[in-house]
Each structure stands twice: as structure tokens, then as C-alpha cells.
Short mmCIF file of C-alpha atoms in Angstrom, two decimals:
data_model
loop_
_atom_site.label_atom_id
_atom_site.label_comp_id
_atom_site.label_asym_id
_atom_site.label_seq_id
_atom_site.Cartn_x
_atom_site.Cartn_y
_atom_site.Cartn_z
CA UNK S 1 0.00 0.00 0.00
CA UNK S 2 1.42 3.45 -1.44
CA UNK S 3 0.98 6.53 1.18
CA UNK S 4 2.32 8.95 -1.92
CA UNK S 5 -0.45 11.20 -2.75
CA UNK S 6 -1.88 14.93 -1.45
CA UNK S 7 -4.35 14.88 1.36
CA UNK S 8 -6.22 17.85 3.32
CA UNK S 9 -7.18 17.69 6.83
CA UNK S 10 -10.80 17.13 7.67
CA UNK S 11 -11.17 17.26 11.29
CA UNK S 12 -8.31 17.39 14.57
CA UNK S 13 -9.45 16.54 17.85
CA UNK S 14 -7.39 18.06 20.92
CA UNK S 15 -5.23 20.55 18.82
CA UNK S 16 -5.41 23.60 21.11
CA UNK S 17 -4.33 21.42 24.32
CA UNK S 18 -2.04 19.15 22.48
CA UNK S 19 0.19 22.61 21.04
CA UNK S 20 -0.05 24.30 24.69
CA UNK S 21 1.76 21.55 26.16
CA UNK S 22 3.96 21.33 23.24
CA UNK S 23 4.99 25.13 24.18
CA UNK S 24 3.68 27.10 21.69
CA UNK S 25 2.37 30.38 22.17
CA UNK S 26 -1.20 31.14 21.87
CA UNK S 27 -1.50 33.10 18.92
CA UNK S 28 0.19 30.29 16.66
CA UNK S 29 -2.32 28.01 17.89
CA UNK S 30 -5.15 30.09 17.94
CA UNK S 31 -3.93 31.00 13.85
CA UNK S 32 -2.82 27.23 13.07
CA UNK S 33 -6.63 25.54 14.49
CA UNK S 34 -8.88 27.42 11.63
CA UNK S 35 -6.59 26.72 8.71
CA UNK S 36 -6.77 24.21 6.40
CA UNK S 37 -3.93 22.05 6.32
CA UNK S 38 -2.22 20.17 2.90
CA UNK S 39 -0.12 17.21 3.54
CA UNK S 40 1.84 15.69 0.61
CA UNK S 41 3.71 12.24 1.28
CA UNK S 42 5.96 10.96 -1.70
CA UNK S 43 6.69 7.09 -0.96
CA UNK S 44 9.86 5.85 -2.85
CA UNK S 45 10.34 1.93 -1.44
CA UNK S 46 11.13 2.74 2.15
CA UNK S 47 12.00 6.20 1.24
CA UNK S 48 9.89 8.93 2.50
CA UNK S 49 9.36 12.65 2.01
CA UNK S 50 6.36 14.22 3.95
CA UNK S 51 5.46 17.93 3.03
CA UNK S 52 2.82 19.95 5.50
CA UNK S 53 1.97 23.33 4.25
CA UNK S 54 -0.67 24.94 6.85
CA UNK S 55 -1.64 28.69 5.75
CA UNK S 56 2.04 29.85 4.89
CA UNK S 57 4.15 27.43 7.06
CA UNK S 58 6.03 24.63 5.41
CA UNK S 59 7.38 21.79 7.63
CA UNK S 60 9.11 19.50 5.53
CA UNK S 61 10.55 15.86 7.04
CA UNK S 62 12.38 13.14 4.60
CA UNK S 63 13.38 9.57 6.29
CA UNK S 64 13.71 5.84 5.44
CA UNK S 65 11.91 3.11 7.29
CA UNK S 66 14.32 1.87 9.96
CA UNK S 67 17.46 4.45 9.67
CA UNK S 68 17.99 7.64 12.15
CA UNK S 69 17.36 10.53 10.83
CA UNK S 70 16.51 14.48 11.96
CA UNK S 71 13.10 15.84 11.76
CA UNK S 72 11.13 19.24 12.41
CA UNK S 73 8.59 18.87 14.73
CA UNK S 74 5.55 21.23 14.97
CA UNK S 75 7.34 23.62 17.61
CA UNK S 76 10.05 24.27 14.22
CA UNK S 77 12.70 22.38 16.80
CA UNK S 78 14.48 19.42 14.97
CA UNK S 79 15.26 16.16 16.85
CA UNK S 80 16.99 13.16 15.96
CA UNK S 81 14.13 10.08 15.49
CA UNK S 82 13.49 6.44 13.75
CA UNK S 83 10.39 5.71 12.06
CA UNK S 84 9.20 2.03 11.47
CA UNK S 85 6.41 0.54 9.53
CA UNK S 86 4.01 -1.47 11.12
CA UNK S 87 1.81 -3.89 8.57
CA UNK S 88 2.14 -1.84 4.97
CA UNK S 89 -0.37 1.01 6.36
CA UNK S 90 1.14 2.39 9.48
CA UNK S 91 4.28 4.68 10.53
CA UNK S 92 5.76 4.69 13.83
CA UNK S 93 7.62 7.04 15.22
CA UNK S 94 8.72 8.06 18.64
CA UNK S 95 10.89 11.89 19.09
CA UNK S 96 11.74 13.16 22.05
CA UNK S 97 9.17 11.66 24.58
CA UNK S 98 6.09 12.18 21.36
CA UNK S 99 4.84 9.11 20.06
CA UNK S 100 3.70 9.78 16.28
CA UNK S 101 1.42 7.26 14.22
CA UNK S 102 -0.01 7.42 10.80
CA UNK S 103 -2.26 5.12 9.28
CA UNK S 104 -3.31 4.62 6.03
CA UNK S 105 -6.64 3.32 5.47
CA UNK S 106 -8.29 3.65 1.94
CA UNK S 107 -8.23 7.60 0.68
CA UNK S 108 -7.96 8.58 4.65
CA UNK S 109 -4.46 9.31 7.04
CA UNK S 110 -5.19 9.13 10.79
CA UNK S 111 -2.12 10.74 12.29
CA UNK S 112 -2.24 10.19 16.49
CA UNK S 113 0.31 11.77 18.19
CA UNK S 114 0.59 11.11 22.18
CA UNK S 115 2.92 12.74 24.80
CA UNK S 116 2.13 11.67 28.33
CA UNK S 117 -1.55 11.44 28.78
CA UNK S 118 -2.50 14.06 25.97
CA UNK S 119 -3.29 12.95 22.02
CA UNK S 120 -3.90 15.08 19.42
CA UNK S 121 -5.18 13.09 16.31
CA UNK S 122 -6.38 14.38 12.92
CA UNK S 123 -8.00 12.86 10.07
CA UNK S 124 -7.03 13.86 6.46
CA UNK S 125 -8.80 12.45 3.36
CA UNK S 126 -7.00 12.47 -0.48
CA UNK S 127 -7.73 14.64 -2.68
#
């Protein structure tokens, strides 16, 4: 199963309390909950590049399945992490104490990310 393709966000649940406790200030997350986000994922074997472009922000993250590698995470701060596939529909990834999933199911990404007792998840469908 192929994640490449462009999808836009349909719904998030927790986003306001997930980005407070991720430290950032309140007017990026009051800005950032409204807008529309585009997420572009070109698969290449095990090869990955994931483009996010939310209003005018642009948070771009390559990796391959199983190898280190440094990626941006939503505060802008980059951190070393490892990303493994789980079945042929679902990314793993744990940075710096935030554990990140994406499934693929059909035309629809659910991306769950959990830190302590807190998860943000949203739902984006291909378009």
C-alpha cells in the first residue's frame, strides 16, 4: 500500500491542548486551528518525504523506514528520530518523549500523536 499522494485535513481533535503543552504560544495556535492544512507524502520503497503546508508554514521531514534521521517537529525544533512501519499502512515514530502514528486506510491518514496522557489526532482524506 502506497501513502504517496496529497491529502487535506478534515477534522483534529485536541489541537489547542495538544500545542499548549507542546509550548507554543497562543496566537500560533489560535492562527494554526482554523486553517486548512495540505499534507503531501511521496513514498519511494522505504524512502519517504512528507510535506505539510498549513496557511504559509512549510514543515518538511524526509526519512527511510528503519534508519535515524533528523526531523522538524511542529514547535520548528528538529530532533533526531526512527520511524518504522508497522503492517504496509502504518508509521511509527517516537521523538523526544512524542509518540507519532499514521495510518493509512483507503483515501484517509489518521495521524495520532501522544505525549504523556495528551493525544492530538487528525483525520485527512485524499484529494
Amino acid at each position: 500500500m502506497s501513502f504517496t499522494g496529497k491529502y487535506e485535513l478534515q477534522s483534529q481533535e485536541n489541537f489547542e491542548a495538544f500545542m499548549k503543552a507542546l509550548g507554543l504560544p497562543d496566537d500560533q495556535i489560535q492562527k494554526g486551528k482554523d486553517i486548512k492544512s495540505i499534507s503531501e507524502i511521496v513514498q519511494d520503497g522505504k524512502k519517504f518525504k512528507i510535506t505539510v503546508t498549513t496557511g504559509s508554514k512549510v514543515m518538511k521531514n524526509e526519512f527511510t523506514i528503519g534508519e535515524e534521521c533528523e526531523m522538524e517537529m511542529l514547535t520548528g525544533e528538529k530532533v533526531k528520530a526512527l520511524v518504522q512501519m508497522e503492517g504496509n499502512n502504518k508509521l511509527v515514530a517516537n521523538l523526544k518523549g512524542l509518540k507519532s502514528v499514521t495510518e493509512l486506510n483507503g483515501d484517509t491518514i489518521t495521524h495520532t500523536m501522544t505525549m504523556g496522557d495528551l493525544t492530538y489526532k487528525r483525520i485527512s482524506k485524499r484529494i
